[in-house]
CSV table of C-alpha atoms in Angstrom, one decimal:
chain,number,residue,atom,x,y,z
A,21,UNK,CA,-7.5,-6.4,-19.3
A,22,UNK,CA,-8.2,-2.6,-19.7
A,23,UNK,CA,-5.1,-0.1,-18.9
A,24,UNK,CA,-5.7,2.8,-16.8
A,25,UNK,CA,-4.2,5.1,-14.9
A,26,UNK,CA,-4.8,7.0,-11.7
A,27,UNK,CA,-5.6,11.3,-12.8
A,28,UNK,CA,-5.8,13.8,-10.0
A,29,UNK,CA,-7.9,16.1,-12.3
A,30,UNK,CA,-7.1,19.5,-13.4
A,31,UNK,CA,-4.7,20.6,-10.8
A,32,UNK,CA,-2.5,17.0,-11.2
A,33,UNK,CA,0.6,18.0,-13.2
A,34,UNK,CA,0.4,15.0,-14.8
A,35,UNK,CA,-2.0,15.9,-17.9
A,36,UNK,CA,-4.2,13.5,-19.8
A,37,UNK,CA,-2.0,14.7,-22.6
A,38,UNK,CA,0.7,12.7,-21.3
A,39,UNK,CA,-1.1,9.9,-19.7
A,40,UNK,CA,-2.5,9.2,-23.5
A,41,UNK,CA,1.3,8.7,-24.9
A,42,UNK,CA,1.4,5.5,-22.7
A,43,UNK,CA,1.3,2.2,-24.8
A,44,UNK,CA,-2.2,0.7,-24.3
A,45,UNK,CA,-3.7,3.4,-22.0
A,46,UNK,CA,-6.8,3.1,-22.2
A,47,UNK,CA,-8.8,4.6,-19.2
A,48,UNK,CA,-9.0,6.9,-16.7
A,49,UNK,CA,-9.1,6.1,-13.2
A,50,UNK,CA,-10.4,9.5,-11.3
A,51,UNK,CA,-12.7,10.9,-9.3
A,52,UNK,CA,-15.1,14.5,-8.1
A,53,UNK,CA,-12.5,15.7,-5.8
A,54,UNK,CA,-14.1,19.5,-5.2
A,55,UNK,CA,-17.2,17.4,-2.7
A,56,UNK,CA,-17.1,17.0,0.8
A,57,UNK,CA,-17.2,13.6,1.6
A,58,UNK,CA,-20.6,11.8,1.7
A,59,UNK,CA,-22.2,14.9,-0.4
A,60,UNK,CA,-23.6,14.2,-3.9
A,61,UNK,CA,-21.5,14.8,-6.8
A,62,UNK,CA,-22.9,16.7,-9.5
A,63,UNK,CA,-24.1,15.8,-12.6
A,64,UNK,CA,-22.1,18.7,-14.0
A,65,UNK,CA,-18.8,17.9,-12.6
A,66,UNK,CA,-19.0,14.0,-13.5
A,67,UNK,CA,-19.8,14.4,-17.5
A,68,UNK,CA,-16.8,17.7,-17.4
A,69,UNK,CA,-14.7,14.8,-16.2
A,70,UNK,CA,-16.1,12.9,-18.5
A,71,UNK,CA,-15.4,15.0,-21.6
A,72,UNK,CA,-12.2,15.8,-20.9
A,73,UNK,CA,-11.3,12.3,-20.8
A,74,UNK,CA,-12.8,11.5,-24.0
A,75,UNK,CA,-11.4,14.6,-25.5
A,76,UNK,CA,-7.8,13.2,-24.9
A,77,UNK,CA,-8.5,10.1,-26.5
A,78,UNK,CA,-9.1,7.7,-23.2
A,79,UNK,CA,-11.9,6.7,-21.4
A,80,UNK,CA,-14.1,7.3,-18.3
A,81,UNK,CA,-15.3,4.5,-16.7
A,82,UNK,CA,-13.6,3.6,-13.5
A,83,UNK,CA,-13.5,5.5,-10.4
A,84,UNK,CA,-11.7,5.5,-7.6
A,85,UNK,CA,-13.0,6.3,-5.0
A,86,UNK,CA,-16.6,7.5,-3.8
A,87,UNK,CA,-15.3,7.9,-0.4
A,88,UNK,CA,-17.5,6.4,2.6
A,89,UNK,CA,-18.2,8.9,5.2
A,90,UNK,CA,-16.9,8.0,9.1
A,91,UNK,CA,-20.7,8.2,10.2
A,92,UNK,CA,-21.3,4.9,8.1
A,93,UNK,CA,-17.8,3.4,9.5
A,94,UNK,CA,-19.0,4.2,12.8
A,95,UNK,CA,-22.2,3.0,12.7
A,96,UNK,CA,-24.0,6.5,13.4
A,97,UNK,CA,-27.8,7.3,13.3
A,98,UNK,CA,-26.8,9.6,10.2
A,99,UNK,CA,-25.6,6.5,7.8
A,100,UNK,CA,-28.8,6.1,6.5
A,101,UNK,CA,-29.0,9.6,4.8
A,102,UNK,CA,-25.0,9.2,4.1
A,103,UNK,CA,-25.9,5.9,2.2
A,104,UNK,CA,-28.9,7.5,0.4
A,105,UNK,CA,-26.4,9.8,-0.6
A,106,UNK,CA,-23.7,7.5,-1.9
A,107,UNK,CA,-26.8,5.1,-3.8
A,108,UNK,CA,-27.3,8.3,-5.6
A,109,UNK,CA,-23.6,8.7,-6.2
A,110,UNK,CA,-23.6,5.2,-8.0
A,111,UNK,CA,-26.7,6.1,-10.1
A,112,UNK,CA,-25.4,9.4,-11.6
A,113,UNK,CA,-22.3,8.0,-12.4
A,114,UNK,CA,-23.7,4.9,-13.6
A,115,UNK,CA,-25.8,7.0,-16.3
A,116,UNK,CA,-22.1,8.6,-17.4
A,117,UNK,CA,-21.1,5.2,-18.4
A,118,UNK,CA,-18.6,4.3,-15.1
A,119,UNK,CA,-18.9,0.4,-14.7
A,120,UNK,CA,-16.7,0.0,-11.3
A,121,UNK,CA,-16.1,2.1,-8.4
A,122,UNK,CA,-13.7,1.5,-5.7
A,123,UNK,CA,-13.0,2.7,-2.3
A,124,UNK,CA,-12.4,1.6,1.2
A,125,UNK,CA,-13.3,0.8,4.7
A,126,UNK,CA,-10.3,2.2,6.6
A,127,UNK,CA,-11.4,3.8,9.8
A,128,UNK,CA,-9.9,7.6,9.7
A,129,UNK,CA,-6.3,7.1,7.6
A,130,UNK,CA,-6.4,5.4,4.2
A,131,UNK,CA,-2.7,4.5,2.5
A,132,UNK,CA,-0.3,4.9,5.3
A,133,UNK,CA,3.6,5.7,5.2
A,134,UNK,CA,6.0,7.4,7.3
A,135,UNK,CA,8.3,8.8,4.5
A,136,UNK,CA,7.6,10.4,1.4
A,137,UNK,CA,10.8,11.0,0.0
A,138,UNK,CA,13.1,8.4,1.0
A,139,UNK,CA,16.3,8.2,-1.1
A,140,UNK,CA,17.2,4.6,-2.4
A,141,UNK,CA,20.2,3.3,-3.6
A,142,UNK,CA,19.9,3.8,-7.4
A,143,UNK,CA,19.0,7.4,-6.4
A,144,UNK,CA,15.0,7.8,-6.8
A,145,UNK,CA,13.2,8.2,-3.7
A,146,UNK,CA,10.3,6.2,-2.7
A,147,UNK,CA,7.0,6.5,-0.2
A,148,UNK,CA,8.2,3.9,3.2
A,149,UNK,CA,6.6,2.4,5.8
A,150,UNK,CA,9.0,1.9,8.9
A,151,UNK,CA,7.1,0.1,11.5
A,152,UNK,CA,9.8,2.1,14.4
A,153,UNK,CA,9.1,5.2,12.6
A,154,UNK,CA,5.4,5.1,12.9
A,155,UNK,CA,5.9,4.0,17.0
A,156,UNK,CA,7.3,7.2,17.6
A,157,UNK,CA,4.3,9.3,15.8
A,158,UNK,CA,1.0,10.7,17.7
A,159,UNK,CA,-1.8,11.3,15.4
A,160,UNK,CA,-3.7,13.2,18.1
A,161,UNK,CA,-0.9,16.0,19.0
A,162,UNK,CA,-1.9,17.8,15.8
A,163,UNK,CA,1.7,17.5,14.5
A,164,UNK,CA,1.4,15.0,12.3
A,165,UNK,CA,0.7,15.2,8.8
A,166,UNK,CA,0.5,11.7,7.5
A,167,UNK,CA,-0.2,10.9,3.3
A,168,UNK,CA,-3.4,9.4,2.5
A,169,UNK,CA,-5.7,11.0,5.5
A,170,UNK,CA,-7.8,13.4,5.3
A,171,UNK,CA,-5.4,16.6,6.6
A,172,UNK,CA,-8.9,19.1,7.0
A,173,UNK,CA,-9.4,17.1,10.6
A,174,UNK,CA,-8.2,19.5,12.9
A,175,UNK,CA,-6.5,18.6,15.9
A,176,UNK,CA,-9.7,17.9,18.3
A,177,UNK,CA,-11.8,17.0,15.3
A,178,UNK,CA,-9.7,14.1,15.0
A,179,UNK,CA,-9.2,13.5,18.9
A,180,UNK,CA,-13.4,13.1,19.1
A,181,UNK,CA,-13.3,10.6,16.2
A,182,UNK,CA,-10.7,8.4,17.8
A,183,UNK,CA,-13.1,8.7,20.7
A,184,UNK,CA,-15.9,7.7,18.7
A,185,UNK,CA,-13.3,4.8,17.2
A,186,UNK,CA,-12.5,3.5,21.0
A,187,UNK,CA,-16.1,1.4,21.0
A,188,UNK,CA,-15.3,0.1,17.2
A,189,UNK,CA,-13.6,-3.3,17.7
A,190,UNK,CA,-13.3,-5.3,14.6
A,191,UNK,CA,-16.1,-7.2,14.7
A,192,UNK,CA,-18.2,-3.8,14.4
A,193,UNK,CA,-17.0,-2.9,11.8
A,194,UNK,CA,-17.8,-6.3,10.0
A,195,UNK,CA,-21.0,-5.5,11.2
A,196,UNK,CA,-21.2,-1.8,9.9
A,197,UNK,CA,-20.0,-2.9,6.5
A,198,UNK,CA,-22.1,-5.3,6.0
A,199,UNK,CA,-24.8,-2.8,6.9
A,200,UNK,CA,-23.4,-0.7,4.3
A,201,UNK,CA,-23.1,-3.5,1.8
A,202,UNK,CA,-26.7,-4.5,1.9
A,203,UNK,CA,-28.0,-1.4,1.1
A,204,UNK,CA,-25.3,-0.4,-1.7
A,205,UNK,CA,-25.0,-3.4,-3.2
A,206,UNK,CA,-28.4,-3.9,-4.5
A,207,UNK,CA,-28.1,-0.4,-6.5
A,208,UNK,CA,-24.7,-1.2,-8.2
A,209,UNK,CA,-26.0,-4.4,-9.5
A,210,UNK,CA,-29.6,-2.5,-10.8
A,211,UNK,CA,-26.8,0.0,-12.3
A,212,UNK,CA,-24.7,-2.9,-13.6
A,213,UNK,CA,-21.7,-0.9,-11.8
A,214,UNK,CA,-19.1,-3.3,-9.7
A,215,UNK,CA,-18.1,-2.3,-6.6
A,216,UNK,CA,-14.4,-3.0,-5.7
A,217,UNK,CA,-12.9,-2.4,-2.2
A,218,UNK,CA,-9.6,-1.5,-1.5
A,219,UNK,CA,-7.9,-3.5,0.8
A,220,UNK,CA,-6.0,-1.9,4.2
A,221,UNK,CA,-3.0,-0.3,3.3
A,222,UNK,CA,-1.0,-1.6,5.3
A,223,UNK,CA,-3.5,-4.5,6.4
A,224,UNK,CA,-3.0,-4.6,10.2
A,225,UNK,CA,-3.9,-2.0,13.0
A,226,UNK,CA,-2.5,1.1,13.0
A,227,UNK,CA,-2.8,3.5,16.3
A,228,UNK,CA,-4.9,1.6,17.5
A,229,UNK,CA,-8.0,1.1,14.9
A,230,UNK,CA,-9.5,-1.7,13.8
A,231,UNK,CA,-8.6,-3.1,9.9
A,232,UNK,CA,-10.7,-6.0,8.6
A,233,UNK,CA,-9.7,-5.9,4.9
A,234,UNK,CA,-6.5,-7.7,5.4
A,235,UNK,CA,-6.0,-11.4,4.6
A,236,UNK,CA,-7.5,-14.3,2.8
A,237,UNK,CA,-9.4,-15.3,5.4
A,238,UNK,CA,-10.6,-12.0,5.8
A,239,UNK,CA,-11.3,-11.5,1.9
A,240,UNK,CA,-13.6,-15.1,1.8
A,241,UNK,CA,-15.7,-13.4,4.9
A,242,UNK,CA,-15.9,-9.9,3.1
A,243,UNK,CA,-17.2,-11.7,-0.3
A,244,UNK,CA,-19.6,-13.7,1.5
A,245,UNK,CA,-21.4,-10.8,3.5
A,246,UNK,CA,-23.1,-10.1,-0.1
A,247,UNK,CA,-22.4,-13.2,-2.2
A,248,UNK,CA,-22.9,-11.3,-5.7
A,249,UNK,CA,-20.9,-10.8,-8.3
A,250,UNK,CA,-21.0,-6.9,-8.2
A,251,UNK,CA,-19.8,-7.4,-4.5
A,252,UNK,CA,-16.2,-7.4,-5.6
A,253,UNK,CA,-12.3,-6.9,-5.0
A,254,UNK,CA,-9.7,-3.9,-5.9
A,255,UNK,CA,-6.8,-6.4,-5.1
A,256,UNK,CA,-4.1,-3.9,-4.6
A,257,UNK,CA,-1.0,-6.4,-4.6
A,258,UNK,CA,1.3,-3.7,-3.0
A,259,UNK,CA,-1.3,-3.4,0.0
A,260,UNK,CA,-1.7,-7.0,1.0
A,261,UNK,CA,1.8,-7.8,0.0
A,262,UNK,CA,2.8,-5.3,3.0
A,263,UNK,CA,2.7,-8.8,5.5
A,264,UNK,CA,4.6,-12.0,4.4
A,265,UNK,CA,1.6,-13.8,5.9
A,266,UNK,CA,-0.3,-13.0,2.7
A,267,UNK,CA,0.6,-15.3,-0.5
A,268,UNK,CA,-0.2,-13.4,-3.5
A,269,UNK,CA,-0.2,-15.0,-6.5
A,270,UNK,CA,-2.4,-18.0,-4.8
A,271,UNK,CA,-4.8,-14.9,-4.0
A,272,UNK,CA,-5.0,-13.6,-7.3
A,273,UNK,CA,-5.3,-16.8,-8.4
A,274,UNK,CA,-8.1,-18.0,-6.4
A,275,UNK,CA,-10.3,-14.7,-6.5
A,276,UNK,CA,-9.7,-14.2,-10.3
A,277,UNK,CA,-11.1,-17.5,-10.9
A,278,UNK,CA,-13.7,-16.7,-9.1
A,279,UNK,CA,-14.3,-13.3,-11.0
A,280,UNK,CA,-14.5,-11.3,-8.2
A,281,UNK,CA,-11.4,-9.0,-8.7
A,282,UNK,CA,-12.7,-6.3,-10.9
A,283,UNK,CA,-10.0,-3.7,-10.2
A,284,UNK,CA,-6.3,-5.2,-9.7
A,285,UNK,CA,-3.7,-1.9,-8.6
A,286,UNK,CA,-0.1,-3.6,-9.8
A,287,UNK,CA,2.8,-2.9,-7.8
A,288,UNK,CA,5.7,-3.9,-5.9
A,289,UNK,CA,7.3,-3.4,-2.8
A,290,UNK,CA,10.5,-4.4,-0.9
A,291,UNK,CA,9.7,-6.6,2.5
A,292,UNK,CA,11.5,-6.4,5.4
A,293,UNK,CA,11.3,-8.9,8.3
A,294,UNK,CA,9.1,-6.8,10.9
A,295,UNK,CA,6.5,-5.9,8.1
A,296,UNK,CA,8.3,-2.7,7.5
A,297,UNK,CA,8.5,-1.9,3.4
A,298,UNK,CA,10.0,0.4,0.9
A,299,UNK,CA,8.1,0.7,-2.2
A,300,UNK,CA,10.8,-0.2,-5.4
A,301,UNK,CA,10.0,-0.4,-8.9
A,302,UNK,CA,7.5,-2.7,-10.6
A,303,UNK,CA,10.3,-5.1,-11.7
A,304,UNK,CA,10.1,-8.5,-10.1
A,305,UNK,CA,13.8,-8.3,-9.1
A,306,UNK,CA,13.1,-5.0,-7.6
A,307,UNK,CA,11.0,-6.2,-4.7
A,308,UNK,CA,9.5,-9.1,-2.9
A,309,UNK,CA,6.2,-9.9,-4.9
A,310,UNK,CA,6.1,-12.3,-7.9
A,311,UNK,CA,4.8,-9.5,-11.0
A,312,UNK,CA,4.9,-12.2,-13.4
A,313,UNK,CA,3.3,-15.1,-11.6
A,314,UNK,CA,0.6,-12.3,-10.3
A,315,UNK,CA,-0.2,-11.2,-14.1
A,316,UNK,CA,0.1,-14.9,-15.2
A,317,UNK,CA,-2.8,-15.9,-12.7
A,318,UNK,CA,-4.7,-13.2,-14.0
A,319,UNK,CA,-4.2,-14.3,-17.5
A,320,UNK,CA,-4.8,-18.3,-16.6
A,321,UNK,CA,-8.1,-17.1,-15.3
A,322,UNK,CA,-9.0,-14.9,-18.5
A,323,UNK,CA,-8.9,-11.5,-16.3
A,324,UNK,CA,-10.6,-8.9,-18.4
A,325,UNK,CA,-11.0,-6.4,-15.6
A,326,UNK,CA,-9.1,-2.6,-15.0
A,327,UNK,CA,-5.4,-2.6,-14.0
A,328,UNK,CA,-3.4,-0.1,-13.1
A,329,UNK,CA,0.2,0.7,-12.0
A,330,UNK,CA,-0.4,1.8,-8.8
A,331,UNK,CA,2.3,3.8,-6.7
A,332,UNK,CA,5.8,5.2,-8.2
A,333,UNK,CA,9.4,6.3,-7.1
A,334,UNK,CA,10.0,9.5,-8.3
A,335,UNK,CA,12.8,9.0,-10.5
A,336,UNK,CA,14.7,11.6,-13.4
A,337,UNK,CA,14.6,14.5,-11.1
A,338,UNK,CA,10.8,14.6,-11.2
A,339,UNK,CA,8.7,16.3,-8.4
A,340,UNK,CA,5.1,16.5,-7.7
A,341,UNK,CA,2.6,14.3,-5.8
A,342,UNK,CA,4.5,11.7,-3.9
A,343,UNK,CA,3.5,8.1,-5.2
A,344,UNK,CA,1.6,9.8,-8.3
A,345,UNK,CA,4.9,11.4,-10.5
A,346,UNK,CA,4.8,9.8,-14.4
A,347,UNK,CA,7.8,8.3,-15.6
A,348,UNK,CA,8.0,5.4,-13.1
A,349,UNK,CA,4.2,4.4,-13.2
A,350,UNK,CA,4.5,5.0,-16.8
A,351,UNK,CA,7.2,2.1,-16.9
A,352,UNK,CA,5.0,0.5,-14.6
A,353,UNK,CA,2.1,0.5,-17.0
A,354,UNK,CA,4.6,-0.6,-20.1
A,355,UNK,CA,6.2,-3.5,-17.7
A,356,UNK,CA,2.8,-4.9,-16.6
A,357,UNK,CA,1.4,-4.5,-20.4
A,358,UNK,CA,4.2,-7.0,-21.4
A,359,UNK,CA,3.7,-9.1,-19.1
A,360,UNK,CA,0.1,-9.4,-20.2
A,361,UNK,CA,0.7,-9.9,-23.7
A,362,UNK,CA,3.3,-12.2,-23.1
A,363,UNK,CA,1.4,-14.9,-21.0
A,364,UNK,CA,-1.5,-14.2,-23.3
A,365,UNK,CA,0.4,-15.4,-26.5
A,366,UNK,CA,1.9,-18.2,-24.3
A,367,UNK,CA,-2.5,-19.4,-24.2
């Protein structure tokens, strides 16, 4: 498997200096952030990312993510020039050596929590999801500042796209991504890049918009839309572990074997009955999800793909950007690296 590690670029106080002093770090999972979304990045600002990656001893060749623009979600007249756009954003990062890009299909809000900062009871604090928190929240009264949305939308920018959203059931947006799909997927695999969606985080509606990436039964239909190999999974465990109608080592298991996770995002979380979860430490013990039978399904099925520790407590007094501090995802990264080399000796 190859290490990485999620880099907000130049402004992220976690430096590549420190990411580097990571046991078996080996690439860099980041993105153009300075583009509106469904713009062309420059060729300028991929190889600067580029070179500073290499500079600091790592390597660029994952990315996460090349956003997709609403207008393709939504099935607009203006997809067409959106997904020239984003054909274009495969090619020039293909050319800087990137060999698999993720993103998402989430209508509006991508990861989703009610808390940031909630204090657990060994003292870090973690990002929730509290399923009678979120009942009492209105995106549209411009009061709300949710993580992981786009927080530019202003308050009747965001009312017209839930409009737009109201005539978007779920099987339209099967039929939108698909749409997408068959134009994209034909360029990654002239580029020999693999395109990995990210599941719905959490995978179920939320206020009232439609989530398809969700489930098993889900994931066989996704896969099938464009049966090729470049047509692939990010199988975030800590996103479809958010239901405990998902099993997920028998998913890992049964996608890996049939090599279509290329990106797998590592983590754990604690389950509650309703669906509601706190996000705890990597540790088995720590949470709900089986790490070691996850990593051993990956190994059993000679996984060679990008991991990375995905979300972390902020733990040691450390501040910054909730979910994305460094000491916990750094023990993340060394807990998930012995896992690896454990099952792998066991072969």
């Amino acid at each position: 498997m190859k290490l990485s590690f999620r880099w907000y670029g130049k402004d992220d106080p976690v430096t590549l200096a420190k990411i580097r002093q990571i046991p078996g770090m080996r690439s860099i999972v980041s993105a153009v952030y300075d583009v509106p979304v469904g713009e062309v990045w420059s060729e300028e600002s991929i190889a600067e990312m580029k070179a500073e990656v290499e500079a600091n001893g790592m390597v660029f060749d994952v990315v996460e993510s090349v956003p997709v623009h609403e207008d393709i979600k939504l099935g607009k007249p203006s997809r067409d020039k959106l997904i020239a756009n984003y054909n274009e954003n495969i090619r020039r990062l293909a050319k800087a050596g990137v060999k698999c890009i993720c993103y998402n299909f989430m209508p509006v809000f991508d990861w989703t929590r009610t808390e940031l900062d909630r204090e657990l009871p060994d003292g870090s604090n973690a990002l929730v999801y509290y399923k009678d928190q979120l009942a009492k929240m209105d995106p549209l009264t411009g009061e709300l500042s949710l993580p992981g949305w786009d927080s530019s939308y202003k308050k009747e920018d965001l009312k017209k796209l839930f409009d737009e959203y109201s005539a978007v059931n779920e099987e339209k947006l099967w039929e939108n991504l698909e749409y997408f799909l068959k134009a994209v997927i034909p360029v990654a695999e002239e580029c020999d890049v693999l395109m990995a969606i990210h599941p719905d985080d959490p995978p179920y509606p939320i206020f009232g918009l439609p989530r398809i990436i969700t489930n098993e039964k889900n994931l066989d239909r996704f896969l099938k839309l464009v049966d090729s190999k470049y047509n692939g999974l990010t199988f975030c465990t800590g996103s479809l572990g958010s239901t405990n109608s998902n099993d997920i080592v028998a998913m890992v298991r049964k996608y890996a074997e049939m090599g279509r996770i290329h990106f797998m995002h590592i983590r754990n979380i604690k389950l509650m009955e309703d669906d509601s979860f706190e996000e705890s430490g990597h540790l088995t013990a720590n949470g709900t999800l089986d790490m070691a039978g996850i990593v051993k399904a990956l190994v059993d099925n000679n996984f060679d793909g990008y991991v990375r520790p995905d979300h972390g407590r902020m733990i040691w007094g450390e501040t910054g950007k909730p979910g994305y501090g460094l000491y916990d995802r750094a023990l993340g990264a060394t807990y998930i690296n012995g896992l690896f080399e454990a099952f792998e000796s066991m072969k």
